CSV table of C-alpha atoms in Angstrom, one decimal:
chain,number,residue,atom,x,y,z
A,9,ALA,CA,-0.1,0.1,0.0
A,10,GLN,CA,1.1,3.5,-0.7
A,11,LYS,CA,2.0,5.8,2.3
A,12,ILE,CA,3.6,9.2,2.9
A,13,THR,CA,5.2,10.0,6.3
A,14,GLN,CA,6.2,13.3,7.4
A,15,THR,CA,7.9,12.9,10.8
A,16,GLN,CA,8.3,16.6,11.8
A,17,PRO,CA,5.1,18.1,13.1
A,18,GLY,CA,6.8,21.4,13.6
A,19,MET,CA,10.0,23.2,12.6
A,20,PHE,CA,11.5,26.5,13.0
A,21,VAL,CA,14.1,28.3,11.2
A,22,GLN,CA,15.8,31.6,11.3
A,23,GLU,CA,15.3,34.0,8.5
A,24,LYS,CA,17.7,33.7,5.6
A,25,GLU,CA,18.8,30.3,6.7
A,26,ALA,CA,18.1,27.0,4.8
A,27,VAL,CA,15.7,24.4,6.1
A,28,THR,CA,15.0,20.8,5.2
A,29,LEU,CA,11.5,19.3,5.6
A,30,ASP,CA,11.5,15.6,5.6
A,31,CYS,CA,9.2,13.1,3.6
A,32,THR,CA,9.4,9.5,3.2
A,33,TYR,CA,7.2,7.3,1.1
A,34,ASP,CA,6.3,3.7,0.5
A,35,THR,CA,5.1,2.3,-2.8
A,36,SER,CA,5.7,-0.8,-4.9
A,37,ASP,CA,4.7,1.1,-8.2
A,38,PRO,CA,8.0,1.6,-10.4
A,39,SER,CA,6.4,4.9,-11.8
A,40,TYR,CA,5.2,7.5,-9.2
A,41,GLY,CA,5.4,11.3,-8.6
A,42,LEU,CA,6.2,13.3,-5.5
A,43,PHE,CA,4.8,16.8,-4.8
A,44,TRP,CA,5.1,19.4,-2.2
A,45,TYR,CA,2.3,21.9,-1.3
A,46,LYS,CA,2.4,24.9,1.0
A,47,GLN,CA,-0.6,26.0,3.1
A,48,PRO,CA,-0.3,29.4,4.5
A,49,SER,CA,-2.5,30.5,7.4
A,50,SER,CA,-5.0,31.9,4.9
A,51,GLY,CA,-5.8,28.3,4.0
A,52,GLU,CA,-5.1,27.8,0.3
A,53,MET,CA,-3.0,25.0,-1.1
A,54,ILE,CA,-0.2,26.2,-3.3
A,55,PHE,CA,1.8,23.8,-5.4
A,56,LEU,CA,5.5,24.2,-5.0
A,57,ILE,CA,7.5,21.4,-6.8
A,58,TYR,CA,7.2,18.1,-8.4
A,59,GLN,CA,9.5,15.1,-8.8
A,60,GLY,CA,9.0,12.1,-11.2
A,61,SER,CA,10.3,8.7,-10.2
A,62,TYR,CA,12.3,8.4,-13.3
A,63,ASP,CA,13.8,11.9,-13.1
A,64,GLN,CA,17.5,11.8,-13.0
A,65,GLN,CA,18.1,15.3,-11.7
A,66,ASN,CA,16.5,16.7,-8.4
A,67,ALA,CA,13.7,19.2,-9.1
A,68,THR,CA,14.2,22.9,-8.4
A,69,GLU,CA,12.0,25.8,-8.4
A,70,GLY,CA,13.5,29.0,-7.3
A,71,ARG,CA,14.3,28.8,-3.7
A,72,TYR,CA,12.7,25.3,-3.3
A,73,SER,CA,14.5,22.1,-4.3
A,74,LEU,CA,13.7,18.5,-3.8
A,75,ASN,CA,16.4,16.2,-2.3
A,76,PHE,CA,15.1,12.9,-4.0
A,77,GLN,CA,16.8,9.8,-2.8
A,78,LYS,CA,15.1,6.9,-4.5
A,79,ALA,CA,16.8,4.0,-2.6
A,80,ARG,CA,16.0,5.5,0.8
A,81,LYS,CA,12.5,6.5,-0.5
A,82,SER,CA,12.8,10.0,0.6
A,83,ALA,CA,11.8,13.2,-1.0
A,84,ASN,CA,12.8,16.0,1.4
A,85,LEU,CA,12.0,19.6,0.5
A,86,VAL,CA,14.9,22.1,1.0
A,87,ILE,CA,14.0,25.9,1.2
A,88,SER,CA,17.0,28.1,0.8
A,89,ALA,CA,17.3,31.7,2.4
A,90,SER,CA,14.1,31.3,4.3
A,91,GLN,CA,11.7,34.3,4.4
A,92,LEU,CA,9.0,35.3,6.9
A,93,GLY,CA,6.4,34.4,4.2
A,94,ASP,CA,7.6,30.9,4.2
A,95,SER,CA,6.0,30.3,7.6
A,96,ALA,CA,3.2,27.8,6.7
A,97,MET,CA,2.1,24.2,6.8
A,98,TYR,CA,3.9,22.0,4.2
A,99,PHE,CA,2.5,18.9,2.7
A,100,CYS,CA,4.2,16.1,0.9
A,101,ALA,CA,2.1,14.1,-1.4
A,102,MET,CA,2.6,11.0,-3.8
A,103,ARG,CA,0.8,10.2,-6.8
A,104,GLY,CA,-0.5,6.6,-6.2
A,105,ASP,CA,-2.2,4.0,-8.3
A,106,TRP,CA,-5.4,2.8,-6.8
A,107,GLY,CA,-7.3,0.4,-9.0
A,108,GLY,CA,-5.8,1.7,-12.2
A,109,TYR,CA,-6.3,5.5,-11.5
A,110,ASN,CA,-3.8,8.0,-10.3
A,111,LYS,CA,-4.7,9.8,-7.0
A,112,LEU,CA,-2.7,11.8,-4.5
A,113,ILE,CA,-1.8,10.6,-1.1
A,114,PHE,CA,-0.9,13.2,1.5
A,115,GLY,CA,1.3,13.2,4.5
A,116,ALA,CA,0.1,14.8,7.8
A,117,GLY,CA,2.2,17.9,7.1
A,118,THR,CA,4.9,19.9,8.8
A,119,ARG,CA,4.4,23.4,10.4
A,120,LEU,CA,7.3,25.6,9.6
A,121,ALA,CA,7.9,28.9,11.5
A,122,VAL,CA,10.4,31.4,10.3
A,123,HIS,CA,11.9,33.6,12.9
A,124,PRO,CA,13.3,37.1,12.2
B,14,ASP,CA,-3.3,30.7,-10.9
B,15,ALA,CA,-5.8,28.0,-12.0
B,16,GLY,CA,-9.3,29.3,-12.3
B,17,ILE,CA,-11.1,27.3,-9.6
B,18,THR,CA,-13.8,28.7,-7.3
B,19,GLN,CA,-15.7,26.9,-4.4
B,20,SER,CA,-19.0,27.8,-3.1
B,21,PRO,CA,-19.9,28.4,-0.4
B,22,ARG,CA,-16.7,29.3,1.3
B,23,HIS,CA,-18.2,29.0,4.8
B,24,LYS,CA,-21.3,27.1,5.8
B,25,VAL,CA,-22.9,26.2,9.1
B,26,THR,CA,-25.6,23.5,9.2
B,27,GLU,CA,-27.4,21.2,11.3
B,28,THR,CA,-27.1,17.4,11.8
B,29,GLY,CA,-29.3,15.6,9.4
B,30,THR,CA,-29.7,18.3,6.7
B,31,PRO,CA,-28.4,17.8,3.2
B,32,VAL,CA,-25.6,19.9,2.0
B,33,THR,CA,-24.2,20.5,-1.6
B,34,LEU,CA,-20.8,22.1,-2.1
B,35,ARG,CA,-19.9,23.4,-5.7
B,36,CYS,CA,-16.6,23.4,-7.4
B,37,HIS,CA,-16.3,25.5,-10.6
B,38,GLN,CA,-13.3,25.6,-12.9
B,39,THR,CA,-12.5,27.6,-16.0
B,40,GLU,CA,-9.4,25.5,-17.1
B,41,ASN,CA,-11.3,22.9,-19.1
B,42,HIS,CA,-9.4,20.2,-17.1
B,43,ARG,CA,-10.8,16.7,-17.4
B,44,TYR,CA,-10.0,15.5,-13.8
B,45,MET,CA,-11.7,17.0,-10.7
B,46,TYR,CA,-11.3,16.0,-7.0
B,47,TRP,CA,-12.9,16.4,-3.7
B,48,TYR,CA,-10.7,16.2,-0.5
B,49,ARG,CA,-11.3,16.9,3.2
B,50,GLN,CA,-8.7,18.1,5.5
B,51,ASP,CA,-8.8,17.3,9.2
B,52,PRO,CA,-6.0,17.9,11.8
B,53,GLY,CA,-3.5,15.3,11.8
B,54,HIS,CA,-4.7,13.7,8.5
B,55,GLY,CA,-3.5,15.9,5.8
B,56,LEU,CA,-5.9,15.8,2.9
B,57,ARG,CA,-7.9,12.7,2.1
B,58,LEU,CA,-9.5,12.0,-1.2
B,59,ILE,CA,-13.5,11.6,-1.0
B,60,HIS,CA,-14.4,11.3,-4.7
B,61,TYR,CA,-13.0,12.1,-8.1
B,62,SER,CA,-14.3,12.5,-11.6
B,63,TYR,CA,-12.4,11.8,-14.8
B,64,GLY,CA,-14.9,13.2,-17.2
B,65,VAL,CA,-18.5,14.3,-17.5
B,66,LYS,CA,-20.8,11.7,-15.8
B,67,ASP,CA,-17.6,9.6,-14.8
B,68,THR,CA,-16.9,9.5,-11.1
B,69,ASP,CA,-15.2,7.1,-8.6
B,70,LYS,CA,-14.8,6.7,-4.8
B,71,GLY,CA,-11.8,7.8,-2.9
B,72,GLU,CA,-10.7,6.5,0.5
B,73,VAL,CA,-13.2,8.4,2.6
B,74,SER,CA,-16.5,8.3,0.5
B,75,ASP,CA,-18.9,7.1,3.0
B,76,GLY,CA,-21.7,9.7,3.4
B,77,TYR,CA,-20.9,11.5,0.4
B,78,SER,CA,-22.1,11.6,-3.2
B,79,VAL,CA,-20.9,13.6,-6.3
B,80,SER,CA,-22.1,14.6,-9.6
B,81,ARG,CA,-20.6,16.1,-12.7
B,82,SER,CA,-22.9,17.1,-15.5
B,83,LYS,CA,-20.7,19.7,-17.2
B,84,THR,CA,-17.0,19.7,-17.5
B,85,GLU,CA,-16.7,22.9,-15.3
B,86,ASP,CA,-18.8,21.8,-12.4
B,87,PHE,CA,-18.2,19.1,-9.8
B,88,LEU,CA,-20.8,18.9,-6.9
B,89,LEU,CA,-20.2,17.2,-3.6
B,90,THR,CA,-23.4,16.3,-1.6
B,91,LEU,CA,-23.7,15.3,2.0
B,92,GLU,CA,-27.1,13.6,1.9
B,93,SER,CA,-27.6,13.8,5.7
B,94,ALA,CA,-24.8,15.8,7.4
B,95,THR,CA,-23.2,14.4,10.5
B,96,SER,CA,-20.9,16.2,13.0
B,97,SER,CA,-18.0,13.9,11.7
B,98,GLN,CA,-18.3,15.7,8.5
B,99,THR,CA,-17.2,19.1,10.0
B,100,SER,CA,-14.1,19.7,8.0
B,101,VAL,CA,-12.4,21.9,5.3
B,102,TYR,CA,-13.3,20.7,1.9
B,103,PHE,CA,-11.0,21.3,-1.0
B,104,CYS,CA,-11.6,20.9,-4.7
B,105,ALA,CA,-8.8,20.1,-7.1
B,106,ILE,CA,-8.4,19.9,-10.8
B,107,SER,CA,-5.8,18.4,-13.2
B,108,GLU,CA,-5.4,17.9,-17.0
B,109,SER,CA,-4.9,14.4,-16.7
B,110,GLY,CA,-4.7,11.8,-13.9
B,111,GLY,CA,-1.0,11.8,-13.6
B,112,GLU,CA,-0.6,15.7,-13.8
B,113,THR,CA,-0.2,18.2,-11.0
B,114,GLN,CA,-3.3,18.9,-9.1
B,115,TYR,CA,-4.3,22.7,-8.5
B,116,PHE,CA,-6.5,23.3,-5.6
B,117,GLY,CA,-9.5,25.6,-4.9
B,118,PRO,CA,-9.6,28.0,-1.9
B,119,GLY,CA,-11.5,25.5,0.2
B,120,THR,CA,-15.0,25.5,2.1
B,121,ARG,CA,-15.1,25.5,5.7
B,122,LEU,CA,-18.1,23.4,6.8
B,123,LEU,CA,-19.4,23.2,10.5
B,124,VAL,CA,-22.2,20.7,11.3
B,125,LEU,CA,-23.8,21.3,14.6
């Protein structure tokens, strides 16, 4: 069965420093995708970054990068040069195959607080 | 930003009453999804649609039904609301089943 685990309920980081949010996954499918979403206090879900299981390079989007270690089944999000606006909940998700259809499975999330 | 709206944005209702939430998209995406978000659970899929009149169940579908009569609209109905259905409901869309899902603003539902 597919599963996403985020072991850090809360993290804090000083402004301008880098932070890594952990995500491990479990799947038996050879083809899958991993996503990170940000949920600020206003409540919307914002797509940040995507990594495909066959992608050779780690995904990057601006200050966000995904540290993809396939053998360890981890897909950690790295935020460089943290800003106060990065304070939010962050969700890792995996595209899973349930009965032939692709669906997203979410972790429980990590709350990040950026301190000035 | 993907053109996704949800209505209503907030609703308070009583146990046993029917409730319908609407998701509307202007992106002409084939796939639409309904999730609920509860503390400690992340988001969980309720139902999804892969085309007009084509829908299927997710992991927490009990007590919910959906309908999709037009590409742009996906309705979620609680036939007889219960307090356990108090939650934040998100609609999402994607071009295909494997593509990135983009989310609507959410609907906060309180069942008293």
